[in-house]
Amino acid sequence: GQARANLGPEAFWGALSILGSAMFYAWNIVLMRQQALVAKPLEATLFTGLVITACYLPFAPLWVALPPVDQYGPILLSALFGVLALMLLSWAYARAEAQYLAPVEYTAFVWAAIFGIAFFAEPVRPLTLIGAAMIVAGCYIAARPKRAPLPEATLEV
């Protein structure tokens, strides 16, 4: 929908950043699968949280800004949802191959559109709906069970 937009030279670097992010995200999915095969969901979630904390903690004194007290409840709720999501992902990746589960994660775009409408009254453009339909169709194709091959017919003379 933005093919005719004049985005400027910075859009190129933004596109490269997105491609890099997609590559690292794919690697992250492979690591999640490897970790899920050797650790329980709670253990994987705990160590993921510890590693992320260790990465951010050195920079916290530089950019710390405490949120207003009335925001603590929503922050804790979102943290709870994050922990639950990581535990469910770990549980799923322990039971199925990453190549089978990864397409289903793309439904996050569909959920983002739904929540954007519900909570922020954000309009959804027709191209977004087409993209969401393509994501859902791709997930269905990737997740459907494989059919057994038909037996070959033999001709007897």
mmCIF file with all atom_site columns, C-alpha atoms in Angstrom:
data_model
loop_
_atom_site.group_PDB
_atom_site.id
_atom_site.type_symbol
_atom_site.label_atom_id
_atom_site.label_alt_id
_atom_site.label_comp_id
_atom_site.label_asym_id
_atom_site.label_entity_id
_atom_site.label_seq_id
_atom_site.pdbx_PDB_ins_code
_atom_site.Cartn_x
_atom_site.Cartn_y
_atom_site.Cartn_z
_atom_site.occupancy
_atom_site.B_iso_or_equiv
_atom_site.pdbx_formal_charge
_atom_site.auth_seq_id
_atom_site.auth_comp_id
_atom_site.auth_asym_id
_atom_site.auth_atom_id
_atom_site.pdbx_PDB_model_num
ATOM 1   C CA . GLY A 1 1   ? 0.000   0.000   0.000   1.00 0.00 ? 1   GLY A CA 1
ATOM 2   C CA . GLN A 1 2   ? 3.000   2.307   0.245   1.00 0.00 ? 2   GLN A CA 1
ATOM 3   C CA . ALA A 1 3   ? 4.697   1.487   -3.053  1.00 0.00 ? 3   ALA A CA 1
ATOM 4   C CA . ARG A 1 4   ? 3.992   5.002   -4.329  1.00 0.00 ? 4   ARG A CA 1
ATOM 5   C CA . ALA A 1 5   ? 4.938   6.773   -1.101  1.00 0.00 ? 5   ALA A CA 1
ATOM 6   C CA . ASN A 1 6   ? 8.015   8.983   -1.087  1.00 0.00 ? 6   ASN A CA 1
ATOM 7   C CA . LEU A 1 7   ? 9.787   7.376   1.840   1.00 0.00 ? 7   LEU A CA 1
ATOM 8   C CA . GLY A 1 8   ? 13.257  8.831   1.371   1.00 0.00 ? 8   GLY A CA 1
ATOM 9   C CA . PRO A 1 9   ? 16.685  7.190   1.625   1.00 0.00 ? 9   PRO A CA 1
ATOM 10  C CA . GLU A 1 10  ? 16.218  6.164   5.267   1.00 0.00 ? 10  GLU A CA 1
ATOM 11  C CA . ALA A 1 11  ? 13.549  3.651   4.208   1.00 0.00 ? 11  ALA A CA 1
ATOM 12  C CA . PHE A 1 12  ? 16.276  1.512   2.598   1.00 0.00 ? 12  PHE A CA 1
ATOM 13  C CA . TRP A 1 13  ? 18.125  1.237   5.916   1.00 0.00 ? 13  TRP A CA 1
ATOM 14  C CA . GLY A 1 14  ? 14.838  0.505   7.649   1.00 0.00 ? 14  GLY A CA 1
ATOM 15  C CA . ALA A 1 15  ? 14.154  -2.330  5.200   1.00 0.00 ? 15  ALA A CA 1
ATOM 16  C CA . LEU A 1 16  ? 17.641  -3.752  5.798   1.00 0.00 ? 16  LEU A CA 1
ATOM 17  C CA . SER A 1 17  ? 17.021  -3.578  9.545   1.00 0.00 ? 17  SER A CA 1
ATOM 18  C CA . ILE A 1 18  ? 13.789  -5.513  9.136   1.00 0.00 ? 18  ILE A CA 1
ATOM 19  C CA . LEU A 1 19  ? 15.538  -8.189  7.086   1.00 0.00 ? 19  LEU A CA 1
ATOM 20  C CA . GLY A 1 20  ? 18.261  -8.464  9.736   1.00 0.00 ? 20  GLY A CA 1
ATOM 21  C CA . SER A 1 21  ? 15.631  -8.693  12.445  1.00 0.00 ? 21  SER A CA 1
ATOM 22  C CA . ALA A 1 22  ? 13.843  -11.474 10.540  1.00 0.00 ? 22  ALA A CA 1
ATOM 23  C CA . MET A 1 23  ? 17.102  -13.399 10.237  1.00 0.00 ? 23  MET A CA 1
ATOM 24  C CA . PHE A 1 24  ? 17.839  -13.111 13.960  1.00 0.00 ? 24  PHE A CA 1
ATOM 25  C CA . TYR A 1 25  ? 14.251  -14.006 14.807  1.00 0.00 ? 25  TYR A CA 1
ATOM 26  C CA . ALA A 1 26  ? 14.523  -17.171 12.708  1.00 0.00 ? 26  ALA A CA 1
ATOM 27  C CA . TRP A 1 27  ? 17.732  -18.069 14.527  1.00 0.00 ? 27  TRP A CA 1
ATOM 28  C CA . ASN A 1 28  ? 15.927  -17.390 17.811  1.00 0.00 ? 28  ASN A CA 1
ATOM 29  C CA . ILE A 1 29  ? 13.213  -19.890 16.828  1.00 0.00 ? 29  ILE A CA 1
ATOM 30  C CA . VAL A 1 30  ? 15.855  -22.546 16.195  1.00 0.00 ? 30  VAL A CA 1
ATOM 31  C CA . LEU A 1 31  ? 17.419  -21.797 19.600  1.00 0.00 ? 31  LEU A CA 1
ATOM 32  C CA . MET A 1 32  ? 13.987  -21.985 21.267  1.00 0.00 ? 32  MET A CA 1
ATOM 33  C CA . ARG A 1 33  ? 13.463  -25.431 19.767  1.00 0.00 ? 33  ARG A CA 1
ATOM 34  C CA . GLN A 1 34  ? 16.908  -26.617 20.927  1.00 0.00 ? 34  GLN A CA 1
ATOM 35  C CA . GLN A 1 35  ? 16.311  -25.270 24.421  1.00 0.00 ? 35  GLN A CA 1
ATOM 36  C CA . ALA A 1 36  ? 12.805  -26.725 24.642  1.00 0.00 ? 36  ALA A CA 1
ATOM 37  C CA . LEU A 1 37  ? 14.178  -30.196 23.921  1.00 0.00 ? 37  LEU A CA 1
ATOM 38  C CA . VAL A 1 38  ? 16.440  -30.142 26.992  1.00 0.00 ? 38  VAL A CA 1
ATOM 39  C CA . ALA A 1 39  ? 14.612  -27.923 29.515  1.00 0.00 ? 39  ALA A CA 1
ATOM 40  C CA . LYS A 1 40  ? 11.145  -27.623 30.975  1.00 0.00 ? 40  LYS A CA 1
ATOM 41  C CA . PRO A 1 41  ? 9.098   -24.505 30.106  1.00 0.00 ? 41  PRO A CA 1
ATOM 42  C CA . LEU A 1 42  ? 9.595   -22.855 33.502  1.00 0.00 ? 42  LEU A CA 1
ATOM 43  C CA . GLU A 1 43  ? 13.371  -23.369 33.340  1.00 0.00 ? 43  GLU A CA 1
ATOM 44  C CA . ALA A 1 44  ? 13.605  -22.023 29.790  1.00 0.00 ? 44  ALA A CA 1
ATOM 45  C CA . THR A 1 45  ? 11.505  -18.985 30.691  1.00 0.00 ? 45  THR A CA 1
ATOM 46  C CA . LEU A 1 46  ? 13.530  -18.269 33.831  1.00 0.00 ? 46  LEU A CA 1
ATOM 47  C CA . PHE A 1 47  ? 16.868  -18.400 32.031  1.00 0.00 ? 47  PHE A CA 1
ATOM 48  C CA . THR A 1 48  ? 15.545  -16.330 29.128  1.00 0.00 ? 48  THR A CA 1
ATOM 49  C CA . GLY A 1 49  ? 14.494  -13.682 31.633  1.00 0.00 ? 49  GLY A CA 1
ATOM 50  C CA . LEU A 1 50  ? 17.861  -13.825 33.389  1.00 0.00 ? 50  LEU A CA 1
ATOM 51  C CA . VAL A 1 51  ? 19.803  -13.427 30.135  1.00 0.00 ? 51  VAL A CA 1
ATOM 52  C CA . ILE A 1 52  ? 17.644  -10.493 29.015  1.00 0.00 ? 52  ILE A CA 1
ATOM 53  C CA . THR A 1 53  ? 18.028  -8.869  32.448  1.00 0.00 ? 53  THR A CA 1
ATOM 54  C CA . ALA A 1 54  ? 21.813  -9.351  32.320  1.00 0.00 ? 54  ALA A CA 1
ATOM 55  C CA . CYS A 1 55  ? 21.900  -7.651  28.901  1.00 0.00 ? 55  CYS A CA 1
ATOM 56  C CA . TYR A 1 56  ? 19.808  -4.649  29.940  1.00 0.00 ? 56  TYR A CA 1
ATOM 57  C CA . LEU A 1 57  ? 20.990  -4.161  33.515  1.00 0.00 ? 57  LEU A CA 1
ATOM 58  C CA . PRO A 1 58  ? 24.325  -2.453  32.718  1.00 0.00 ? 58  PRO A CA 1
ATOM 59  C CA . PHE A 1 59  ? 22.454  0.229   30.745  1.00 0.00 ? 59  PHE A CA 1
ATOM 60  C CA . ALA A 1 60  ? 19.631  0.743   33.258  1.00 0.00 ? 60  ALA A CA 1
ATOM 61  C CA . PRO A 1 61  ? 21.413  3.486   35.259  1.00 0.00 ? 61  PRO A CA 1
ATOM 62  C CA . LEU A 1 62  ? 21.836  5.506   32.074  1.00 0.00 ? 62  LEU A CA 1
ATOM 63  C CA . TRP A 1 63  ? 18.174  5.510   31.026  1.00 0.00 ? 63  TRP A CA 1
ATOM 64  C CA . VAL A 1 64  ? 16.184  4.624   34.135  1.00 0.00 ? 64  VAL A CA 1
ATOM 65  C CA . ALA A 1 65  ? 12.808  6.346   34.415  1.00 0.00 ? 65  ALA A CA 1
ATOM 66  C CA . LEU A 1 66  ? 10.288  4.971   36.851  1.00 0.00 ? 66  LEU A CA 1
ATOM 67  C CA . PRO A 1 67  ? 6.736   4.842   35.501  1.00 0.00 ? 67  PRO A CA 1
ATOM 68  C CA . PRO A 1 68  ? 3.844   6.438   37.382  1.00 0.00 ? 68  PRO A CA 1
ATOM 69  C CA . VAL A 1 69  ? 2.462   4.275   40.183  1.00 0.00 ? 69  VAL A CA 1
ATOM 70  C CA . ASP A 1 70  ? -0.872  3.827   38.379  1.00 0.00 ? 70  ASP A CA 1
ATOM 71  C CA . GLN A 1 71  ? 1.000   1.996   35.578  1.00 0.00 ? 71  GLN A CA 1
ATOM 72  C CA . TYR A 1 72  ? 2.444   -0.742  37.810  1.00 0.00 ? 72  TYR A CA 1
ATOM 73  C CA . GLY A 1 73  ? -0.658  -2.928  37.482  1.00 0.00 ? 73  GLY A CA 1
ATOM 74  C CA . PRO A 1 74  ? -0.679  -2.967  33.651  1.00 0.00 ? 74  PRO A CA 1
ATOM 75  C CA . ILE A 1 75  ? 3.103   -3.487  33.629  1.00 0.00 ? 75  ILE A CA 1
ATOM 76  C CA . LEU A 1 76  ? 2.818   -6.503  35.933  1.00 0.00 ? 76  LEU A CA 1
ATOM 77  C CA . LEU A 1 77  ? -0.067  -7.876  33.870  1.00 0.00 ? 77  LEU A CA 1
ATOM 78  C CA . SER A 1 78  ? 1.951   -7.566  30.652  1.00 0.00 ? 78  SER A CA 1
ATOM 79  C CA . ALA A 1 79  ? 4.919   -9.225  32.368  1.00 0.00 ? 79  ALA A CA 1
ATOM 80  C CA . LEU A 1 80  ? 2.639   -12.088 33.414  1.00 0.00 ? 80  LEU A CA 1
ATOM 81  C CA . PHE A 1 81  ? 1.393   -12.436 29.837  1.00 0.00 ? 81  PHE A CA 1
ATOM 82  C CA . GLY A 1 82  ? 5.004   -12.423 28.601  1.00 0.00 ? 82  GLY A CA 1
ATOM 83  C CA . VAL A 1 83  ? 6.016   -15.197 30.990  1.00 0.00 ? 83  VAL A CA 1
ATOM 84  C CA . LEU A 1 84  ? 2.935   -17.227 30.063  1.00 0.00 ? 84  LEU A CA 1
ATOM 85  C CA . ALA A 1 85  ? 3.660   -16.755 26.351  1.00 0.00 ? 85  ALA A CA 1
ATOM 86  C CA . LEU A 1 86  ? 7.287   -17.880 26.730  1.00 0.00 ? 86  LEU A CA 1
ATOM 87  C CA . MET A 1 87  ? 6.224   -20.940 28.716  1.00 0.00 ? 87  MET A CA 1
ATOM 88  C CA . LEU A 1 88  ? 3.623   -21.894 26.099  1.00 0.00 ? 88  LEU A CA 1
ATOM 89  C CA . LEU A 1 89  ? 6.162   -21.408 23.296  1.00 0.00 ? 89  LEU A CA 1
ATOM 90  C CA . SER A 1 90  ? 8.661   -23.603 25.117  1.00 0.00 ? 90  SER A CA 1
ATOM 91  C CA . TRP A 1 91  ? 6.008   -26.268 25.684  1.00 0.00 ? 91  TRP A CA 1
ATOM 92  C CA . ALA A 1 92  ? 5.016   -26.177 21.994  1.00 0.00 ? 92  ALA A CA 1
ATOM 93  C CA . TYR A 1 93  ? 8.581   -26.300 20.662  1.00 0.00 ? 93  TYR A CA 1
ATOM 94  C CA . ALA A 1 94  ? 9.314   -29.338 22.830  1.00 0.00 ? 94  ALA A CA 1
ATOM 95  C CA . ARG A 1 95  ? 6.535   -31.183 21.011  1.00 0.00 ? 95  ARG A CA 1
ATOM 96  C CA . ALA A 1 96  ? 6.833   -30.122 17.372  1.00 0.00 ? 96  ALA A CA 1
ATOM 97  C CA . GLU A 1 97  ? 9.458   -29.043 14.873  1.00 0.00 ? 97  GLU A CA 1
ATOM 98  C CA . ALA A 1 98  ? 10.217  -25.353 14.469  1.00 0.00 ? 98  ALA A CA 1
ATOM 99  C CA . GLN A 1 99  ? 9.391   -25.477 10.758  1.00 0.00 ? 99  GLN A CA 1
ATOM 100 C CA . TYR A 1 100 ? 5.914   -26.700 11.652  1.00 0.00 ? 100 TYR A CA 1
ATOM 101 C CA . LEU A 1 101 ? 5.226   -24.170 14.431  1.00 0.00 ? 101 LEU A CA 1
ATOM 102 C CA . ALA A 1 102 ? 6.918   -21.032 13.091  1.00 0.00 ? 102 ALA A CA 1
ATOM 103 C CA . PRO A 1 103 ? 4.204   -20.151 10.541  1.00 0.00 ? 103 PRO A CA 1
ATOM 104 C CA . VAL A 1 104 ? 1.589   -20.192 13.295  1.00 0.00 ? 104 VAL A CA 1
ATOM 105 C CA . GLU A 1 105 ? 3.523   -17.441 15.098  1.00 0.00 ? 105 GLU A CA 1
ATOM 106 C CA . TYR A 1 106 ? 2.776   -15.157 12.164  1.00 0.00 ? 106 TYR A CA 1
ATOM 107 C CA . THR A 1 107 ? -0.827  -15.003 13.349  1.00 0.00 ? 107 THR A CA 1
ATOM 108 C CA . ALA A 1 108 ? 0.533   -12.365 15.743  1.00 0.00 ? 108 ALA A CA 1
ATOM 109 C CA . PHE A 1 109 ? -0.034  -9.893  12.891  1.00 0.00 ? 109 PHE A CA 1
ATOM 110 C CA . VAL A 1 110 ? -3.703  -10.866 12.804  1.00 0.00 ? 110 VAL A CA 1
ATOM 111 C CA . TRP A 1 111 ? -4.002  -10.507 16.587  1.00 0.00 ? 111 TRP A CA 1
ATOM 112 C CA . ALA A 1 112 ? -2.254  -7.135  16.445  1.00 0.00 ? 112 ALA A CA 1
ATOM 113 C CA . ALA A 1 113 ? -4.834  -5.913  13.918  1.00 0.00 ? 113 ALA A CA 1
ATOM 114 C CA . ILE A 1 114 ? -7.715  -7.203  16.050  1.00 0.00 ? 114 ILE A CA 1
ATOM 115 C CA . PHE A 1 115 ? -6.342  -5.672  19.253  1.00 0.00 ? 115 PHE A CA 1
ATOM 116 C CA . GLY A 1 116 ? -5.553  -2.423  17.416  1.00 0.00 ? 116 GLY A CA 1
ATOM 117 C CA . ILE A 1 117 ? -9.204  -2.146  16.424  1.00 0.00 ? 117 ILE A CA 1
ATOM 118 C CA . ALA A 1 118 ? -10.528 -3.185  19.836  1.00 0.00 ? 118 ALA A CA 1
ATOM 119 C CA . PHE A 1 119 ? -8.278  -1.112  22.092  1.00 0.00 ? 119 PHE A CA 1
ATOM 120 C CA . PHE A 1 120 ? -7.123  1.819   19.974  1.00 0.00 ? 120 PHE A CA 1
ATOM 121 C CA . ALA A 1 121 ? -9.836  2.163   17.293  1.00 0.00 ? 121 ALA A CA 1
ATOM 122 C CA . GLU A 1 122 ? -7.115  1.901   14.641  1.00 0.00 ? 122 GLU A CA 1
ATOM 123 C CA . PRO A 1 123 ? -8.503  1.465   11.136  1.00 0.00 ? 123 PRO A CA 1
ATOM 124 C CA . VAL A 1 124 ? -7.441  -1.592  9.172   1.00 0.00 ? 124 VAL A CA 1
ATOM 125 C CA . ARG A 1 125 ? -6.730  -1.031  5.497   1.00 0.00 ? 125 ARG A CA 1
ATOM 126 C CA . PRO A 1 126 ? -7.863  -3.497  2.820   1.00 0.00 ? 126 PRO A CA 1
ATOM 127 C CA . LEU A 1 127 ? -4.272  -4.517  2.030   1.00 0.00 ? 127 LEU A CA 1
ATOM 128 C CA . THR A 1 128 ? -3.784  -5.359  5.712   1.00 0.00 ? 128 THR A CA 1
ATOM 129 C CA . LEU A 1 129 ? -6.864  -7.600  5.595   1.00 0.00 ? 129 LEU A CA 1
ATOM 130 C CA . ILE A 1 130 ? -5.570  -9.299  2.449   1.00 0.00 ? 130 ILE A CA 1
ATOM 131 C CA . GLY A 1 131 ? -2.205  -9.844  4.134   1.00 0.00 ? 131 GLY A CA 1
ATOM 132 C CA . ALA A 1 132 ? -3.903  -11.257 7.237   1.00 0.00 ? 132 ALA A CA 1
ATOM 133 C CA . ALA A 1 133 ? -5.940  -13.641 5.072   1.00 0.00 ? 133 ALA A CA 1
ATOM 134 C CA . MET A 1 134 ? -2.732  -14.784 3.356   1.00 0.00 ? 134 MET A CA 1
ATOM 135 C CA . ILE A 1 135 ? -1.107  -15.392 6.754   1.00 0.00 ? 135 ILE A CA 1
ATOM 136 C CA . VAL A 1 136 ? -4.060  -17.425 8.002   1.00 0.00 ? 136 VAL A CA 1
ATOM 137 C CA . ALA A 1 137 ? -4.153  -19.436 4.758   1.00 0.00 ? 137 ALA A CA 1
ATOM 138 C CA . GLY A 1 138 ? -0.403  -20.076 4.935   1.00 0.00 ? 138 GLY A CA 1
ATOM 139 C CA . CYS A 1 139 ? -0.687  -21.219 8.548   1.00 0.00 ? 139 CYS A CA 1
ATOM 140 C CA . TYR A 1 140 ? -3.499  -23.580 7.608   1.00 0.00 ? 140 TYR A CA 1
ATOM 141 C CA . ILE A 1 141 ? -1.483  -25.029 4.721   1.00 0.00 ? 141 ILE A CA 1
ATOM 142 C CA . ALA A 1 142 ? 1.611   -25.441 6.917   1.00 0.00 ? 142 ALA A CA 1
ATOM 143 C CA . ALA A 1 143 ? -0.254  -26.926 9.882   1.00 0.00 ? 143 ALA A CA 1
ATOM 144 C CA . ARG A 1 144 ? -2.652  -29.322 8.190   1.00 0.00 ? 144 ARG A CA 1
ATOM 145 C CA . PRO A 1 145 ? -1.880  -33.008 8.564   1.00 0.00 ? 145 PRO A CA 1
ATOM 146 C CA . LYS A 1 146 ? -0.060  -34.680 5.729   1.00 0.00 ? 146 LYS A CA 1
ATOM 147 C CA . ARG A 1 147 ? -2.135  -37.086 3.691   1.00 0.00 ? 147 ARG A CA 1
ATOM 148 C CA . ALA A 1 148 ? -0.960  -40.621 3.199   1.00 0.00 ? 148 ALA A CA 1
ATOM 149 C CA . PRO A 1 149 ? -0.002  -41.340 -0.395  1.00 0.00 ? 149 PRO A CA 1
ATOM 150 C CA . LEU A 1 150 ? -2.546  -43.261 -2.406  1.00 0.00 ? 150 LEU A CA 1
ATOM 151 C CA . PRO A 1 151 ? -1.618  -46.880 -3.063  1.00 0.00 ? 151 PRO A CA 1
ATOM 152 C CA . GLU A 1 152 ? -0.430  -47.516 -6.567  1.00 0.00 ? 152 GLU A CA 1
ATOM 153 C CA . ALA A 1 153 ? -2.789  -49.441 -8.771  1.00 0.00 ? 153 ALA A CA 1
ATOM 154 C CA . THR A 1 154 ? -1.445  -52.593 -10.329 1.00 0.00 ? 154 THR A CA 1
ATOM 155 C CA . LEU A 1 155 ? -2.754  -53.960 -13.561 1.00 0.00 ? 155 LEU A CA 1
ATOM 156 C CA . GLU A 1 156 ? -2.904  -57.699 -13.908 1.00 0.00 ? 156 GLU A CA 1
ATOM 157 C CA . VAL A 1 157 ? -3.018  -59.131 -17.357 1.00 0.00 ? 157 VAL A CA 1
#
